PDB file of C-alpha atoms in Angstrom:
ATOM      1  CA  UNK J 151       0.000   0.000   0.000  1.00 64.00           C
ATOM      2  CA  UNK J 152       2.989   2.572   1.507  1.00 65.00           C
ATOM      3  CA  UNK J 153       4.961   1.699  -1.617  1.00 74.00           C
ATOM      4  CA  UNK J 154       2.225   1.680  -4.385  1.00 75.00           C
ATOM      5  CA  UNK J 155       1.506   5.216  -2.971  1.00 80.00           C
ATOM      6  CA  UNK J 156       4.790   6.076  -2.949  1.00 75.00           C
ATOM      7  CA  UNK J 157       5.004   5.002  -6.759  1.00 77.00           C
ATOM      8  CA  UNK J 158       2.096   7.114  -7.358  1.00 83.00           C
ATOM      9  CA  UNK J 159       3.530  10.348  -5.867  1.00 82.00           C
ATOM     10  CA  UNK J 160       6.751   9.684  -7.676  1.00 78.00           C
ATOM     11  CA  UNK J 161       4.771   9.131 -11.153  1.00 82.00           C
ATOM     12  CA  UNK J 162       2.915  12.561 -10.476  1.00 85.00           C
ATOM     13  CA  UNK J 163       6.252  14.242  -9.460  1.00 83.00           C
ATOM     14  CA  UNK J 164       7.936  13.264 -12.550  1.00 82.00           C
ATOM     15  CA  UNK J 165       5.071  14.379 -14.828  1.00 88.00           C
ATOM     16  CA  UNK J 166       5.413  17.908 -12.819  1.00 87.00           C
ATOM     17  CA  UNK J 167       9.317  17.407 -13.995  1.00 84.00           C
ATOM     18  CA  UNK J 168       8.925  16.880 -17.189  1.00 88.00           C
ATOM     19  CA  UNK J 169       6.113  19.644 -17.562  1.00 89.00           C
ATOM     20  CA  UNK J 170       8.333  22.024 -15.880  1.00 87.00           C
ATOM     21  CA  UNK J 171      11.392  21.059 -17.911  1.00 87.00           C
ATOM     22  CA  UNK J 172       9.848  21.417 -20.826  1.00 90.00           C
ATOM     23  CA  UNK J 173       9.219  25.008 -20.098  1.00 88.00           C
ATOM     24  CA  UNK J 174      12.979  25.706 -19.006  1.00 83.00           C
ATOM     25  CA  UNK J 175      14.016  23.963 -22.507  1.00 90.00           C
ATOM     26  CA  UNK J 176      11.641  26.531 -24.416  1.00 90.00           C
ATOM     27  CA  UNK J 177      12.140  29.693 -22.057  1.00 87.00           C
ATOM     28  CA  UNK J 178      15.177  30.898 -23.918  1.00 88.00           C
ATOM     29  CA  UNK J 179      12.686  31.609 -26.943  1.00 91.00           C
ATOM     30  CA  UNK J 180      12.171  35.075 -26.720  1.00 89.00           C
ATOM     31  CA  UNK J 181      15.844  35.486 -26.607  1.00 87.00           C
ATOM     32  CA  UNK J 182      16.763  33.674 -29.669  1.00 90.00           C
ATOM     33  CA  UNK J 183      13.398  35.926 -31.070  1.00 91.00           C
ATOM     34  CA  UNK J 184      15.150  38.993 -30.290  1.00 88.00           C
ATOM     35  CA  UNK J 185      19.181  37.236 -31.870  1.00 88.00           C
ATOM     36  CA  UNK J 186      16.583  36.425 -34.997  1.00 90.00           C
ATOM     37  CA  UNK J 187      15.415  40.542 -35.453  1.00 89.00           C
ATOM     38  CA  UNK J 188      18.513  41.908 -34.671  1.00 87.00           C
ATOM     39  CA  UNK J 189      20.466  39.661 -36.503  1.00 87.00           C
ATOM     40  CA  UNK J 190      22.925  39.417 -33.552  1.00 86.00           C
ATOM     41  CA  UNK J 191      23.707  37.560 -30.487  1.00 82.00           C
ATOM     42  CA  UNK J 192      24.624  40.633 -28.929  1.00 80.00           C
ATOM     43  CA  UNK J 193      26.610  40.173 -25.640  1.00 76.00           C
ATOM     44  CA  UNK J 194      24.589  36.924 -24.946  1.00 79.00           C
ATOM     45  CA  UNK J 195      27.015  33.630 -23.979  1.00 76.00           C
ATOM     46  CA  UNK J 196      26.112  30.297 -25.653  1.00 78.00           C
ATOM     47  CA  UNK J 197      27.426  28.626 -22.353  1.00 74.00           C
ATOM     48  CA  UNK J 198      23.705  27.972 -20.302  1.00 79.00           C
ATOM     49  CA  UNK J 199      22.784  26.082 -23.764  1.00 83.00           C
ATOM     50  CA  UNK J 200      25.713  24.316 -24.075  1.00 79.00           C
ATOM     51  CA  UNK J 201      25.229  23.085 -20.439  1.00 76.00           C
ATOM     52  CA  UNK J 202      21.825  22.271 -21.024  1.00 83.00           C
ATOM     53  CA  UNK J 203      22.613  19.919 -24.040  1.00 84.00           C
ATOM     54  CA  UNK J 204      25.291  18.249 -22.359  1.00 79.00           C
ATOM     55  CA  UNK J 205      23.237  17.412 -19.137  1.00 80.00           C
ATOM     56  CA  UNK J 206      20.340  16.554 -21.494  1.00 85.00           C
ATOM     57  CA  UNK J 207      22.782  13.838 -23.347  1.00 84.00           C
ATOM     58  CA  UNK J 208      24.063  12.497 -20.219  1.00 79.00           C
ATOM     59  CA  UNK J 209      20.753  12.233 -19.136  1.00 84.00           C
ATOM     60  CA  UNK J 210      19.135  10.506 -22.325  1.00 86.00           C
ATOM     61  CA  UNK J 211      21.742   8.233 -21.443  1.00 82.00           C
ATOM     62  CA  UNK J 212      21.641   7.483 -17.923  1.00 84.00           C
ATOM     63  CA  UNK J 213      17.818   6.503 -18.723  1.00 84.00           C
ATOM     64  CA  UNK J 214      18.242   3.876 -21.270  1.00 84.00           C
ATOM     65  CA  UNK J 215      16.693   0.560 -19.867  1.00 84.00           C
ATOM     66  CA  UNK J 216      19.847  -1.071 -20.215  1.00 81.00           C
ATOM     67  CA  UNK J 217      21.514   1.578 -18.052  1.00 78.00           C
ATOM     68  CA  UNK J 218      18.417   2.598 -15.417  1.00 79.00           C
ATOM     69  CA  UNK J 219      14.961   0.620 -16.356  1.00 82.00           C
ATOM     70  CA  UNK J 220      11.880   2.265 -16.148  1.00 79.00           C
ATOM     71  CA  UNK J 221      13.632   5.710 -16.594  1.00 81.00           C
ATOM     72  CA  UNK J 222      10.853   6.611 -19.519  1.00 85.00           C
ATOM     73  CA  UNK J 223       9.696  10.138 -18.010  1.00 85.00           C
ATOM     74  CA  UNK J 224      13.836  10.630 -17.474  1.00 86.00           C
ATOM     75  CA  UNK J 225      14.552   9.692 -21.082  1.00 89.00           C
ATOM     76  CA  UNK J 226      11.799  11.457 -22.881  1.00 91.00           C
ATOM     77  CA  UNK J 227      12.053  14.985 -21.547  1.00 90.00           C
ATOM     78  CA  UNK J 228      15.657  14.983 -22.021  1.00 89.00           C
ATOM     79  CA  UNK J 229      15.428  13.690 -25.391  1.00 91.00           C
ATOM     80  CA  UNK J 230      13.487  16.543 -26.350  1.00 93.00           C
ATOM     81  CA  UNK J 231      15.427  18.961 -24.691  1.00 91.00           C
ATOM     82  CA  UNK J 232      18.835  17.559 -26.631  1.00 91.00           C
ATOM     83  CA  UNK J 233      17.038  18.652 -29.840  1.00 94.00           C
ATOM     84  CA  UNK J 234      15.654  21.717 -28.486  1.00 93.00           C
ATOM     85  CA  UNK J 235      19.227  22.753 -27.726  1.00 90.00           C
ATOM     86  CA  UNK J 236      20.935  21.464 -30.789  1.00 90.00           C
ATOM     87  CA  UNK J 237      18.848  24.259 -32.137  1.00 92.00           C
ATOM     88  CA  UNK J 238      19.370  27.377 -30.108  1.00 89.00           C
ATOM     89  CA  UNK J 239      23.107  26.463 -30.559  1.00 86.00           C
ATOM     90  CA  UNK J 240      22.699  26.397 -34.398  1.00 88.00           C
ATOM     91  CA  UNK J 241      21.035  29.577 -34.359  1.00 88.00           C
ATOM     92  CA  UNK J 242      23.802  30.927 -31.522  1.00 85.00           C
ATOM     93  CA  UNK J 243      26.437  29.723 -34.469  1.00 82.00           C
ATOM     94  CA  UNK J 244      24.511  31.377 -37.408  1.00 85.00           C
ATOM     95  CA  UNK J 245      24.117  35.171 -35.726  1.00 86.00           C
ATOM     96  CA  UNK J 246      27.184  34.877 -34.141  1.00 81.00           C
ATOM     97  CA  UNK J 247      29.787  37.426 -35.776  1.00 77.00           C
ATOM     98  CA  UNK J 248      32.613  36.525 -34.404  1.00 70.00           C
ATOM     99  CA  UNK J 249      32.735  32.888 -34.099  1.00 60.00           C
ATOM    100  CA  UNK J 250      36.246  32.645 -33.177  1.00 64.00           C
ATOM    101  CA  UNK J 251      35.921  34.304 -29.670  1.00 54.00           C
ATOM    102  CA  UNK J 252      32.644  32.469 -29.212  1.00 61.00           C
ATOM    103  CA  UNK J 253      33.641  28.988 -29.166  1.00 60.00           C
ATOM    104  CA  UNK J 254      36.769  30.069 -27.486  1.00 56.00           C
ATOM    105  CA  UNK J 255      34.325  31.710 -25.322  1.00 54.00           C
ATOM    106  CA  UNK J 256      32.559  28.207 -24.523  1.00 57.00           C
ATOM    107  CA  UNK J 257      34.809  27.013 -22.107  1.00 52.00           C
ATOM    108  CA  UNK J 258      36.016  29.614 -20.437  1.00 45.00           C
ATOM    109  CA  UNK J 259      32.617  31.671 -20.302  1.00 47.00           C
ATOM    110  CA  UNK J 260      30.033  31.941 -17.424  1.00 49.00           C
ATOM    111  CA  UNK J 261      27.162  34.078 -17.168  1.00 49.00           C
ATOM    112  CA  UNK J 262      27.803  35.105 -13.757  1.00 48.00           C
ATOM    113  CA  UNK J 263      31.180  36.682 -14.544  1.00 69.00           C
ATOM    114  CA  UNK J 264      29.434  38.930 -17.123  1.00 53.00           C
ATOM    115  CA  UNK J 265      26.846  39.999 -14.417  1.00 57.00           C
ATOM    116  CA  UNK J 266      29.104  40.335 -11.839  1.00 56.00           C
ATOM    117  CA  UNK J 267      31.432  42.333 -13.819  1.00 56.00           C
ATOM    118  CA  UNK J 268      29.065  44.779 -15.523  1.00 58.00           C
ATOM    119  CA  UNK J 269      26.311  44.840 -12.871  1.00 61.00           C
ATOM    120  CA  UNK J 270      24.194  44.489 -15.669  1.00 62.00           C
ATOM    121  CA  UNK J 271      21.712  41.137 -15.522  1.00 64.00           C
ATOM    122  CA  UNK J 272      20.582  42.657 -19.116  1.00 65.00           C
ATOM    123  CA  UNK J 273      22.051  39.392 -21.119  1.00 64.00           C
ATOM    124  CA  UNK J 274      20.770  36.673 -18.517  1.00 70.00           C
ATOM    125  CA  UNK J 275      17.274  35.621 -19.266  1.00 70.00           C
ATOM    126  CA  UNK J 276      15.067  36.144 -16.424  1.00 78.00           C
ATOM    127  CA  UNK J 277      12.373  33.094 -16.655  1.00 77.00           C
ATOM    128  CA  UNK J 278      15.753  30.230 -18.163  1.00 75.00           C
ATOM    129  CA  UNK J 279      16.872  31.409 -14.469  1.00 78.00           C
ATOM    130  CA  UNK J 280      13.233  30.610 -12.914  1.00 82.00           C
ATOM    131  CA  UNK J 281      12.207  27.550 -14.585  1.00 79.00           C
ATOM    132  CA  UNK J 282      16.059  25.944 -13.995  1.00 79.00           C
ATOM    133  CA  UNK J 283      15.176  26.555 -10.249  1.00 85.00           C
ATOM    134  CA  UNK J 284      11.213  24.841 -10.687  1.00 85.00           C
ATOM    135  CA  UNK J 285      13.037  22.285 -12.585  1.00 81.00           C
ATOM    136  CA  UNK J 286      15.665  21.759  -9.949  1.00 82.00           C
ATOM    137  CA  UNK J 287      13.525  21.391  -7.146  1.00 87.00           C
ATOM    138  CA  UNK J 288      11.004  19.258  -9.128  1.00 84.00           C
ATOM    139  CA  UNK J 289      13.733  16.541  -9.881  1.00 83.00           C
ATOM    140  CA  UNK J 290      15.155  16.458  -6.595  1.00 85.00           C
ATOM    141  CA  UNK J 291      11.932  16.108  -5.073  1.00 86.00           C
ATOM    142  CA  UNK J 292      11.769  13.330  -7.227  1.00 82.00           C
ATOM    143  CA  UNK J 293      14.608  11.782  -6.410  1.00 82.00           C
ATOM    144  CA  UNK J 294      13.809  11.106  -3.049  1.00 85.00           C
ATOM    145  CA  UNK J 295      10.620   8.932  -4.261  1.00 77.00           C
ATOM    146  CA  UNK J 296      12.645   6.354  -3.532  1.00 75.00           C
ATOM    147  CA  UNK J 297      15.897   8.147  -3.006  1.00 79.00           C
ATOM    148  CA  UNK J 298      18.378   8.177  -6.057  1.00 80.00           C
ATOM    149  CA  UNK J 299      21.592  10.103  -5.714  1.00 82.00           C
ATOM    150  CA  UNK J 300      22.259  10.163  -9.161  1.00 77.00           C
ATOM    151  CA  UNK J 301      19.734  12.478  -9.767  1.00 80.00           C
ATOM    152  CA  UNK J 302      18.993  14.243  -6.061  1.00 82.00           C
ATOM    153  CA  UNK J 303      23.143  15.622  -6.644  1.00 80.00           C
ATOM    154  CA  UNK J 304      23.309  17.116  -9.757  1.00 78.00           C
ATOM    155  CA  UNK J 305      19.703  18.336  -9.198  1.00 80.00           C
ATOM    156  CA  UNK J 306      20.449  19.651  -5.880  1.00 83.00           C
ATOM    157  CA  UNK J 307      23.770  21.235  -6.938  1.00 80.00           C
ATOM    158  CA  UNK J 308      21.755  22.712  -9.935  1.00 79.00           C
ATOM    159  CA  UNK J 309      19.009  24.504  -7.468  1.00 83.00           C
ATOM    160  CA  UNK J 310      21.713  26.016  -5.671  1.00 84.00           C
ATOM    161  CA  UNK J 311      23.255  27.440  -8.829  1.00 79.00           C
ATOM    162  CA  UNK J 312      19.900  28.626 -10.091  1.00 80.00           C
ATOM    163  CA  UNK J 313      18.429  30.139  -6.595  1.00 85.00           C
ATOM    164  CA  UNK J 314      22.340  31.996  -6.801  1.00 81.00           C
ATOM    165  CA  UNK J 315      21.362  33.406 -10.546  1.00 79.00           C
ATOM    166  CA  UNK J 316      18.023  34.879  -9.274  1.00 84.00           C
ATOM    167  CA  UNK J 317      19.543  36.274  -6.552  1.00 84.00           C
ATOM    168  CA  UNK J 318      22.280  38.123  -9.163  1.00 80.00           C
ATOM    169  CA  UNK J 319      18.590  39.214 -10.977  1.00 80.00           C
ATOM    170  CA  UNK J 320      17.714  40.913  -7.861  1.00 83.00           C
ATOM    171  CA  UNK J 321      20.501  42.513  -7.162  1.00 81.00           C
ATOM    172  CA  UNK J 322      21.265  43.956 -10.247  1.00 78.00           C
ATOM    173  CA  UNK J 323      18.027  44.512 -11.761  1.00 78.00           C
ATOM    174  CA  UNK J 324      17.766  48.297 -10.664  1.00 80.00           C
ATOM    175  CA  UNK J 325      21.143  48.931 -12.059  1.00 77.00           C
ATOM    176  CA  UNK J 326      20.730  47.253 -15.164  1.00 76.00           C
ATOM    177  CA  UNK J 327      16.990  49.594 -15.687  1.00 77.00           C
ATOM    178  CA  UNK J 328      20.038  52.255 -15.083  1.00 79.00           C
ATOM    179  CA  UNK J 329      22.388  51.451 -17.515  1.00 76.00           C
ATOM    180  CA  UNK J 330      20.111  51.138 -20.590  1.00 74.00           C
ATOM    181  CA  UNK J 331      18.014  54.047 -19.529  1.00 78.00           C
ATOM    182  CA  UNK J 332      21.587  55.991 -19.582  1.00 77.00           C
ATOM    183  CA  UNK J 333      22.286  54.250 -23.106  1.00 70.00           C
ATOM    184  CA  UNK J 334      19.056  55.112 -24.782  1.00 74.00           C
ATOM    185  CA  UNK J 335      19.944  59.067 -23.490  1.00 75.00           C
ATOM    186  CA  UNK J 336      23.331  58.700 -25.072  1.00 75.00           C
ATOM    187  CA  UNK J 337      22.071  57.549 -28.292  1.00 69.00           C
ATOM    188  CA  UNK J 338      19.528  60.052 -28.614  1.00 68.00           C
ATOM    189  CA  UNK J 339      21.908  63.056 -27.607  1.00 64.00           C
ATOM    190  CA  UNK J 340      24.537  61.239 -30.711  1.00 66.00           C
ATOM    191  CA  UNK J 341      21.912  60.876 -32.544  1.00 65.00           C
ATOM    192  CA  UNK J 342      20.536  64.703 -32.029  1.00 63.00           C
ATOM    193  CA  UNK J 343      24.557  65.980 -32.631  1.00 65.00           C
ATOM    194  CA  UNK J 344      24.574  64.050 -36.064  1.00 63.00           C
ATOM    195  CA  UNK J 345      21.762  66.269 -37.103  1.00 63.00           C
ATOM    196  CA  UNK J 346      23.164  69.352 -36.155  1.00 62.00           C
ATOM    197  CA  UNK J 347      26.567  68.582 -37.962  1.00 62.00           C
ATOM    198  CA  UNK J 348      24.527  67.323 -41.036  1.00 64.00           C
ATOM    199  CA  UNK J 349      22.532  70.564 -41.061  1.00 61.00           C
ATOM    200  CA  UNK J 350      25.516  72.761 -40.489  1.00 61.00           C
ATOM    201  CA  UNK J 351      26.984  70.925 -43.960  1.00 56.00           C
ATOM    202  CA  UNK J 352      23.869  71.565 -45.452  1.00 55.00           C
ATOM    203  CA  UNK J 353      25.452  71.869 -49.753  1.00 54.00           C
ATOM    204  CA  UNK J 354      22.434  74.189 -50.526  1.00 54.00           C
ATOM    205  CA  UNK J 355      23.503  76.634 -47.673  1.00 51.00           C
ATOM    206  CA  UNK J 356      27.004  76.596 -48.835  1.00 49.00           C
ATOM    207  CA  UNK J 357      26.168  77.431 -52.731  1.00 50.00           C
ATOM    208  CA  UNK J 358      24.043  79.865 -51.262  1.00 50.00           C
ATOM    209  CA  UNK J 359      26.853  81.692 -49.126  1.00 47.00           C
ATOM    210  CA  UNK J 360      29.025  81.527 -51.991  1.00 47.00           C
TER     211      UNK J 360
END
């Protein structure tokens, strides 16, 4: 009866999981929207979707019934995430000018250090921050119906590293409303001088004066 229920709690868990996983894998959308319009990944780092894929593979493989039976919720969402992020890293690839520094930029890269550095949370997505931390604490909950390490560590260790990243979002996100208020004023006062010099060249007025 105790373990049937058990079972049953663990099944729902892991349908929450995969629910909530499915929405971290697709969370980076609006991003790659905005790479697609500009034409440019901007200052954003490739390195949260190369983690993702990686974990996702490891993952897909951890849950093959020769490996871990009866792994099918484990094997299916992270199938689907490896392709999701085979995608966002083709598109990173595609918009991405300068490809040397980028890939050079994949293994020595982390989001933090751009945060940290600029006080700017401006280039780290908001809700890929929030739904790694759901996801985190949905698959460690899981774990623990019946307890597997292999998934309650990395899981655990990843909740920790997301609950840090939203704490980075609060703390900069004032500053970061500062600096691209101050940028938008500094465009618009470049863009208002570039007028003024343009009119001051104005080729009628000069053929006039002469």
């Amino acid at each position: 009866m105790v373990s049937h229920l058990v079972n049953t709690i663990r099944k729902v868990v892991g349908i929450s999981g995969n629910v909530i996983s499915l929405f971290l894998f697709l969370s980076p959308v609006p991003t790659f929207v905005r790479i697609w319009k500009k034409g440019s990944v901007e200052q954003y780092s490739p390195v949260p979707y190369l983690a993702t894929l990686i974990n996702c593979m490891v993952w897909v493989i951890y849950g093959l019934p020769m490996v871990h039976p009866n792994s099918t919720l484990v094997i299916t969402i992270n199938g689907a995430g490896t392709a999701i992020e085979l995608v966002y890293l083709t598109l990173f690839l595609i918009f991405c000018h300068d490809k040397k520094k980028r890939l050079k930029g994949l293994l020595i890269a982390l989001v933090e250090k751009l945060v940290i550095s600029t006080k700017s949370v401006e280039y780290m997505p908001f809700f890929l921050s929030l739904a790694s931390f759901a996801n985190g604490v949905a698959w460690t909950t899981y774990a623990f119906l019946p307890f597997d390490p292999f998934i309650a560590v990395p899981n655990g260790l990843g909740t920790l590293f997301s609950l840090a990243q939203l704490l980075l979002y609060a703390t900069y996100y004032e500053s970061t409303k500062r600096i691209i208020a101050a940028r938008k004023e500094t465009k618009m006062e470049v863009n208002l001088s570039e007028v003024v010099v343009n009119g001051n060249h104005d080729p009628k007025k000069t053929t006039r004066a002469t």
